[in-house]
N, CA, C and O atoms as a DFTB+ gen file, in Angstrom:
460 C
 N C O
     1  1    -262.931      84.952     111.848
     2  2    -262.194      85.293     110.646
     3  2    -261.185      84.179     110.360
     4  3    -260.347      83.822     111.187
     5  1    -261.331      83.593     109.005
     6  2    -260.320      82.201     108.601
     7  2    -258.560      83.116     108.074
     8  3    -258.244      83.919     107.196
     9  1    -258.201      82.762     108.629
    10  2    -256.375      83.125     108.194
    11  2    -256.081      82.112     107.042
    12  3    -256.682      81.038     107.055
    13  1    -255.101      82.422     105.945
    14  2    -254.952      81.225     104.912
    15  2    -253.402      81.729     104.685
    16  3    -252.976      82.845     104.984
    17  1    -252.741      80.776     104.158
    18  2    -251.280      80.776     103.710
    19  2    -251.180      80.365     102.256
    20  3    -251.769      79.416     101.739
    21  1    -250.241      81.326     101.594
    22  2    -250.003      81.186     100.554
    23  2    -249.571      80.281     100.004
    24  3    -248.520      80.842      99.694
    25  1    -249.432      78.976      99.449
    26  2    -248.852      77.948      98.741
    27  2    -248.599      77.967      97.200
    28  3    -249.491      77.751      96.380
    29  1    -247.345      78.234      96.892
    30  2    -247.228      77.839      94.993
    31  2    -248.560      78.372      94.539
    32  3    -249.402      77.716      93.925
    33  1    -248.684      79.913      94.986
    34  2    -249.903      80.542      94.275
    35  2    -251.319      80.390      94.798
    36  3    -252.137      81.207      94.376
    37  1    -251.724      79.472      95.647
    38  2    -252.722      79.177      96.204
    39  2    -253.050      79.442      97.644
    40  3    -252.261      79.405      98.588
    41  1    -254.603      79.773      97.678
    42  2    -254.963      80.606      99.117
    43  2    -254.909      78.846      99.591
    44  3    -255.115      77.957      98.764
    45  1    -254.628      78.601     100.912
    46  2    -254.579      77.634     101.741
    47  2    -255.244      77.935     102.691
    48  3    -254.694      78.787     103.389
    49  1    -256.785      77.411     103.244
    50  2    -257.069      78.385     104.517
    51  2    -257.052      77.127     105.329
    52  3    -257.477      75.990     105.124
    53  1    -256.152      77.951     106.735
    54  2    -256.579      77.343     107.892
    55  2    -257.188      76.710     108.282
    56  3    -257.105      76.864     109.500
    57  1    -257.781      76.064     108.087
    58  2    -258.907      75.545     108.584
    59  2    -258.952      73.913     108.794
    60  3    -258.296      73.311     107.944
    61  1    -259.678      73.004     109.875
    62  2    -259.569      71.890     110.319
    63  2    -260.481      71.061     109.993
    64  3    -261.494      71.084     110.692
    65  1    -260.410      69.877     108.612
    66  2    -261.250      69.090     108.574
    67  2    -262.007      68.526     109.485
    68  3    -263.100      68.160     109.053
    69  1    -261.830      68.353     110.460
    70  2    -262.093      67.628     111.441
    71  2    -263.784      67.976     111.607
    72  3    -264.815      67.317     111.746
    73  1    -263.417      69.369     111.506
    74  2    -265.204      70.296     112.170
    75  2    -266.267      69.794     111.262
    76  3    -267.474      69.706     111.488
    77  1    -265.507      69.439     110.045
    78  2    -266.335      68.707     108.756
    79  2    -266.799      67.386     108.788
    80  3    -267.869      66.832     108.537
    81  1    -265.302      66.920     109.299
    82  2    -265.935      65.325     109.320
    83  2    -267.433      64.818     110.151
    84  3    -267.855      65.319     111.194
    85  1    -268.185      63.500     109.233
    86  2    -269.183      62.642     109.780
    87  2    -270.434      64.044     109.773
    88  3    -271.324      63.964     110.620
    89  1    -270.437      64.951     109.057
    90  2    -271.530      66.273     109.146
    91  2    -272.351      65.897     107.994
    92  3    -273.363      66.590     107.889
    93  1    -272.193      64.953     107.063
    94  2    -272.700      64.818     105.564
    95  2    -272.837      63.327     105.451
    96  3    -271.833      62.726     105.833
    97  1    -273.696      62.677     105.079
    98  2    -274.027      61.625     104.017
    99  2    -273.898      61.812     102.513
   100  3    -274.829      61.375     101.836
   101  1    -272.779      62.458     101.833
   102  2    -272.669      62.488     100.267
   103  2    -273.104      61.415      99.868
   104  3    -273.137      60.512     100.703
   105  1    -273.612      61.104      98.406
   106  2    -273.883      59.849      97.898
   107  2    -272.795      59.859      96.480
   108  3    -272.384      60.880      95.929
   109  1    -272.500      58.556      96.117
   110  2    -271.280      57.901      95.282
   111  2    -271.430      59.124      93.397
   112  3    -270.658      59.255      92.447
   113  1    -272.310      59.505      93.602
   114  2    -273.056      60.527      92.146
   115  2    -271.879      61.952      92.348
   116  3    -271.155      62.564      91.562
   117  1    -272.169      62.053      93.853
   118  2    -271.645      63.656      94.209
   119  2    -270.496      63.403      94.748
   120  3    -269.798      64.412      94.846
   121  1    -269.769      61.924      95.349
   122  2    -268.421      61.856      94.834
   123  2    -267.964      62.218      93.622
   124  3    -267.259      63.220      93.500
   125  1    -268.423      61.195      92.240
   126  2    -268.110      61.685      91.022
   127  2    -267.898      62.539      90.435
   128  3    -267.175      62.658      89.445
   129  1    -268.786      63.584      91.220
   130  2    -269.429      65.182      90.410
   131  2    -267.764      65.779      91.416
   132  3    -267.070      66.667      90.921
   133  1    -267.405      65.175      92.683
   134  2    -266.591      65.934      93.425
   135  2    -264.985      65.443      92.297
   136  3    -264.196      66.334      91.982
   137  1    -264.830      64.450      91.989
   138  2    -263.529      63.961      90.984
   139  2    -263.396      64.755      89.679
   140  3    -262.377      65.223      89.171
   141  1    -264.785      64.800      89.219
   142  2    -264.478      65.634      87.918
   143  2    -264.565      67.219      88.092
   144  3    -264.181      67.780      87.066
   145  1    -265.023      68.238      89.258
   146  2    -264.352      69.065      89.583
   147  2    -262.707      69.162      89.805
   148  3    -262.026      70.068      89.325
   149  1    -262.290      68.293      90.452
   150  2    -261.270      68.353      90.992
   151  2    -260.254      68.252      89.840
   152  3    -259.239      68.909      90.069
   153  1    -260.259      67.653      88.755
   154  2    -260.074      66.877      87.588
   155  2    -259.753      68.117      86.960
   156  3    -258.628      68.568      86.745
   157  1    -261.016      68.691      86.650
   158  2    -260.936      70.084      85.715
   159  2    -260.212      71.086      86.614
   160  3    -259.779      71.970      85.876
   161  1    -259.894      71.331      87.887
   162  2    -258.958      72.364      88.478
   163  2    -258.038      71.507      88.289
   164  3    -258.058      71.846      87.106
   165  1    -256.952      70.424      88.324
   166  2    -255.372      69.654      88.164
   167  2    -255.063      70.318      86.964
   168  3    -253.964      70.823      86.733
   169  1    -256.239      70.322      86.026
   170  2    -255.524      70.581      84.779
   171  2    -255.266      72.293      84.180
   172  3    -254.365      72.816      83.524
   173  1    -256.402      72.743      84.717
   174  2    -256.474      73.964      84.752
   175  2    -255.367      75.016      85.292
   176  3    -254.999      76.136      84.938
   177  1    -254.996      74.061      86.380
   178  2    -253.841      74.572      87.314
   179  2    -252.366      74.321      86.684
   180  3    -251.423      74.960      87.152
   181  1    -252.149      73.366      85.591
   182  2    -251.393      72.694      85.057
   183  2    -250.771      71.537      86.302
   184  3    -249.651      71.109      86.026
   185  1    -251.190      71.174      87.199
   186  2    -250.914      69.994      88.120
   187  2    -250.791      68.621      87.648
   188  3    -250.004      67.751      88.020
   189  1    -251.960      68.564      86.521
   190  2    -252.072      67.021      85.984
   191  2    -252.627      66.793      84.829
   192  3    -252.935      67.855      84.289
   193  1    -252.885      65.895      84.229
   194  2    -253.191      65.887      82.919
   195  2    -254.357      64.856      83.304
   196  3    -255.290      64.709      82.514
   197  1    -254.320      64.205      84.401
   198  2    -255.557      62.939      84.917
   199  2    -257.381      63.721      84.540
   200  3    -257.850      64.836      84.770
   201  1    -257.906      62.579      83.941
   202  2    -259.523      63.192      83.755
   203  2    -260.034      62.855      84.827
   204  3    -259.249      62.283      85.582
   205  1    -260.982      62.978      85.169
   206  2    -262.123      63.023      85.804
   207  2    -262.485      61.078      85.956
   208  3    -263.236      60.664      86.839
   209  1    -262.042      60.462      85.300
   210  2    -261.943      58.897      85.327
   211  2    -260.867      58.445      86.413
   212  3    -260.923      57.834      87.480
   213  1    -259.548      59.211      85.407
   214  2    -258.185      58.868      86.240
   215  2    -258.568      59.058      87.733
   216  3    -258.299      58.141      88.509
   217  1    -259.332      60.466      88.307
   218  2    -259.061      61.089      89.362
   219  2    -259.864      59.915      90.277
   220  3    -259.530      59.500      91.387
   221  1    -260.984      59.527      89.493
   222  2    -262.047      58.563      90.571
   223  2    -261.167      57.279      90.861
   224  3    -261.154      56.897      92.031
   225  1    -260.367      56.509      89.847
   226  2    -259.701      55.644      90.035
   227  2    -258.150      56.048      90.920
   228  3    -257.432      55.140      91.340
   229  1    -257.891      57.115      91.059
   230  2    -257.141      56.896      92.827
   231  2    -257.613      57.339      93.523
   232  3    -256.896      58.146      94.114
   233  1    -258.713      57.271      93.920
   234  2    -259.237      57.818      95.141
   235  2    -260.301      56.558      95.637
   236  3    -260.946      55.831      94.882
   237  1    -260.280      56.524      97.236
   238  2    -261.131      55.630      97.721
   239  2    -262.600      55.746      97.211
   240  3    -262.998      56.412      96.255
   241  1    -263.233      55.049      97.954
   242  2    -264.790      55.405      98.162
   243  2    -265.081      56.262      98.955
   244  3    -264.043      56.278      99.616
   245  1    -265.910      57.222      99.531
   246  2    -266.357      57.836     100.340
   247  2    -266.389      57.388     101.651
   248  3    -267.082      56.475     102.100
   249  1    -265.274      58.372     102.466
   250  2    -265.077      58.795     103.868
   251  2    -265.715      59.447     104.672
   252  3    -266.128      60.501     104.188
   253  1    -266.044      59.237     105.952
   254  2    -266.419      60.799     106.794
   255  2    -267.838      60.636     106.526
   256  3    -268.475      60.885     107.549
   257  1    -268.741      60.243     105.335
   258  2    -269.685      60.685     104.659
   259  2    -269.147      61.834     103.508
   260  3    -269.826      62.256     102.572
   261  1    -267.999      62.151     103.774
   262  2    -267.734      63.407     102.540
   263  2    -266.313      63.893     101.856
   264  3    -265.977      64.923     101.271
   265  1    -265.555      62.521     102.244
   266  2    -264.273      62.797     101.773
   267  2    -263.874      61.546     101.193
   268  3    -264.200      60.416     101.558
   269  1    -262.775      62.046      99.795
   270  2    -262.593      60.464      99.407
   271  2    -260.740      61.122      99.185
   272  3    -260.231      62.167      98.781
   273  1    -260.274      59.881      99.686
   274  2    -258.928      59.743      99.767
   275  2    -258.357      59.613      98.695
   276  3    -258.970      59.246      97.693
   277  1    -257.195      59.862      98.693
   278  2    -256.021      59.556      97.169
   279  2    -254.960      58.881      97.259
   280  3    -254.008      59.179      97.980
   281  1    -254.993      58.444      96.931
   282  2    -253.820      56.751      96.436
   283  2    -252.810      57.556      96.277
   284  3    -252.110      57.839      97.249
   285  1    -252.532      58.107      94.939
   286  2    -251.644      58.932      94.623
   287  2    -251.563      60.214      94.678
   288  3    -252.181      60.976      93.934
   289  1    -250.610      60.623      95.776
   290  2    -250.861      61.926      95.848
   291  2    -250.591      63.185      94.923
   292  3    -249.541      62.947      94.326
   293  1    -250.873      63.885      94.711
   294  2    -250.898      65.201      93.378
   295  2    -249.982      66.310      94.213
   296  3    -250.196      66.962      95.235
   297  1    -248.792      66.209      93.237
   298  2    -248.499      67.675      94.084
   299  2    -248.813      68.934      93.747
   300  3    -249.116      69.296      92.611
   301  1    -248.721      69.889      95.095
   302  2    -248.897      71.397      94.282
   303  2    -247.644      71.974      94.236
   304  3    -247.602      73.055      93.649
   305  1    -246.487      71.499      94.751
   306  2    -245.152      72.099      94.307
   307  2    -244.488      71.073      93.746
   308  3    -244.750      69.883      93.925
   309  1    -243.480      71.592      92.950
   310  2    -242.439      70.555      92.175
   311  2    -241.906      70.072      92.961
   312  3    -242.144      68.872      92.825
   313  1    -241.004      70.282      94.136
   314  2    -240.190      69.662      95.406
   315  2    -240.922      68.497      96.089
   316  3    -240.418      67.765      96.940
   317  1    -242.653      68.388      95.426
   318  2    -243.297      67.578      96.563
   319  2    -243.958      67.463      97.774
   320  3    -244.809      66.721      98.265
   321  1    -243.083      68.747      98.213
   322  2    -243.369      69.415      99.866
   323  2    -244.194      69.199     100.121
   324  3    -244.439      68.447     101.064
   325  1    -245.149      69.826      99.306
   326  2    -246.743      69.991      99.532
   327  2    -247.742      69.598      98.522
   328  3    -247.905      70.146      97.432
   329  1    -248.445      68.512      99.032
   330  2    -249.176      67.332      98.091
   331  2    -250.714      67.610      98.264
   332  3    -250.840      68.616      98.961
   333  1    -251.902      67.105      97.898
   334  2    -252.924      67.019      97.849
   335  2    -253.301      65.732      98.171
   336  3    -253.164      64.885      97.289
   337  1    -253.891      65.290      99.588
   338  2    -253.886      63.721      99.930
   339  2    -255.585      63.479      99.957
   340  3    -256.010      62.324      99.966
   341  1    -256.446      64.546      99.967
   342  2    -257.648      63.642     100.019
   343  2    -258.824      65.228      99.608
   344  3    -258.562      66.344     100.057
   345  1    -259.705      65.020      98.960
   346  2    -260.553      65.887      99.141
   347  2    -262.159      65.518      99.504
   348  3    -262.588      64.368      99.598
   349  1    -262.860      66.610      99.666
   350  2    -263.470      66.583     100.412
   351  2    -264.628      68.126      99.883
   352  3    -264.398      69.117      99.189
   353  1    -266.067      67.565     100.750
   354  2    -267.314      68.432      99.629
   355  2    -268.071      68.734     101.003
   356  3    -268.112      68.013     102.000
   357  1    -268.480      69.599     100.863
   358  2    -269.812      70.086     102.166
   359  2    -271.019      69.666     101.304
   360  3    -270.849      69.364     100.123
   361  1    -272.296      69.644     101.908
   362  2    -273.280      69.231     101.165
   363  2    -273.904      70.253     100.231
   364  3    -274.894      69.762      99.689
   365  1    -273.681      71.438      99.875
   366  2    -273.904      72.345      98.979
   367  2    -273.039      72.110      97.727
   368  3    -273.426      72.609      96.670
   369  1    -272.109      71.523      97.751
   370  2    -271.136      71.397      96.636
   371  2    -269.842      72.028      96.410
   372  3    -269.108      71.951      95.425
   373  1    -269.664      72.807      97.748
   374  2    -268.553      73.150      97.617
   375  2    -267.709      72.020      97.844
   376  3    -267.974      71.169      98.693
   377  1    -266.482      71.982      96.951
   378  2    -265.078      71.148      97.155
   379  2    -263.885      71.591      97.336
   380  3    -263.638      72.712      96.892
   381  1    -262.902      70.892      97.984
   382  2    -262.269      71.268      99.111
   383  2    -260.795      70.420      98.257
   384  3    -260.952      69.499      97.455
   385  1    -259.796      70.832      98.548
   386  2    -258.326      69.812      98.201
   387  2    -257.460      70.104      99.535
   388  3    -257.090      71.256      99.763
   389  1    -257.206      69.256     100.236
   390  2    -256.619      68.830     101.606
   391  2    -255.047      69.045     101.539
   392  3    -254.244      68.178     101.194
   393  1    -254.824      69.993     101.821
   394  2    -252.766      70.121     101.558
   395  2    -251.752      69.760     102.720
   396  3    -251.583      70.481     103.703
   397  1    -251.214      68.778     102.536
   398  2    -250.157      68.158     103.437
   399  2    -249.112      68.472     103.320
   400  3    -248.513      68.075     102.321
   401  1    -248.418      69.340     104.305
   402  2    -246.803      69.135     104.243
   403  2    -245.825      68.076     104.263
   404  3    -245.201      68.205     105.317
   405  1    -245.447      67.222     103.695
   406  2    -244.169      66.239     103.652
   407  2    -243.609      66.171     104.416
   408  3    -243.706      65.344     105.323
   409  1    -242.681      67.194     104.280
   410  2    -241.403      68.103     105.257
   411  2    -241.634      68.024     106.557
   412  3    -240.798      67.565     107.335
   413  1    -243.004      68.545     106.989
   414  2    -243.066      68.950     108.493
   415  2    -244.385      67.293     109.014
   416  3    -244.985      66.880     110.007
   417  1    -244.245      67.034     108.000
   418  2    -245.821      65.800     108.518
   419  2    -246.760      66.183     109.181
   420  3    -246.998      65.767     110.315
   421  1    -247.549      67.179     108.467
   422  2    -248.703      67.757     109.022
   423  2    -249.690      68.540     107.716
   424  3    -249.162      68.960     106.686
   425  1    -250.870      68.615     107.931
   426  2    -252.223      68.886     107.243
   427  2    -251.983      70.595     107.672
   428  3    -251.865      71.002     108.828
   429  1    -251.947      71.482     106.371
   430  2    -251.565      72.946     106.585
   431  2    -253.061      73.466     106.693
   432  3    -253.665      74.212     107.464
   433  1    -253.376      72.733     105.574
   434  2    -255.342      73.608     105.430
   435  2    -255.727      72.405     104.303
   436  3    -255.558      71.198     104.129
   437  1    -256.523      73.870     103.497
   438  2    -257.709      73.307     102.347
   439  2    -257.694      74.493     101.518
   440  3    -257.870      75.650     101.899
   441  1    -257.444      74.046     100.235
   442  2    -257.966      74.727      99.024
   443  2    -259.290      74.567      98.545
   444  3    -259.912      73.505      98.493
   445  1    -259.752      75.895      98.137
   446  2    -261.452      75.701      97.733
   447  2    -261.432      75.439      96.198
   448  3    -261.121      76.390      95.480
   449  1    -261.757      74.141      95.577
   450  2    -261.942      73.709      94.363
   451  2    -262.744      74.575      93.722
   452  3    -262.327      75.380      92.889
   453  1    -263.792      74.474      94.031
   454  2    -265.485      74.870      93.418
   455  2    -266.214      75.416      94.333
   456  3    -266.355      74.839      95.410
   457  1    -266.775      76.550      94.097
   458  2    -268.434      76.614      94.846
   459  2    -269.574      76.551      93.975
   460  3    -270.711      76.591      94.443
């Protein structure tokens, strides 16, 4: 059973990239498809106004096989506390937004973008 914490409205679950990482070969298409999800939840959420262009242009190339990093981080609270530093896709298409605490310097969980 996954435990999750509440963040500025959002389920945060527990859970450890790690078990994810190097499990996937994504290809650079289903990065894209993973930015402009992510793109359409910033805005949806009122987080950002960045498209689906903006979002690919701060973010690396593909990590892990399935995670692409962010230049600039997005916050999900106004204080900053708690940012969005990299997301990340299983090979079905679910997408993932990676939440970092500031404050405490540590990875809390993952928000589920899309299934």
């Amino acid at each position: 059973m996954m435990n999750y914490t509440e963040i500025a409205g959002f389920k945060v679950w527990n859970d450890d990239y790690d078990d994810y990482k190097d499990k996937y070969e994504l290809t650079g298409i289903i990065g894209e498809g993973m930015c402009m999800r992510f793109a359409r939840w910033l805005n949806e959420n009122d987080l950002s106004e960045d498209t689906a262009e903006d979002v690919c242009n701060n973010t690396s190339g593909l990590r892990d096989g399935n995670r692409l990093d962010i230049h600039d981080n997005y916050y999900l609270t106004d204080d900053g506390r708690y940012q969005i530093s990299y997301i990340w896709a299983l090979e079905n298409g679910i997408v993932y937004a990676e939440v970092y605490d500031s404050e405490e310097d540590r990875y809390v969980g993952n928000i589920e973008i899309c299934c």
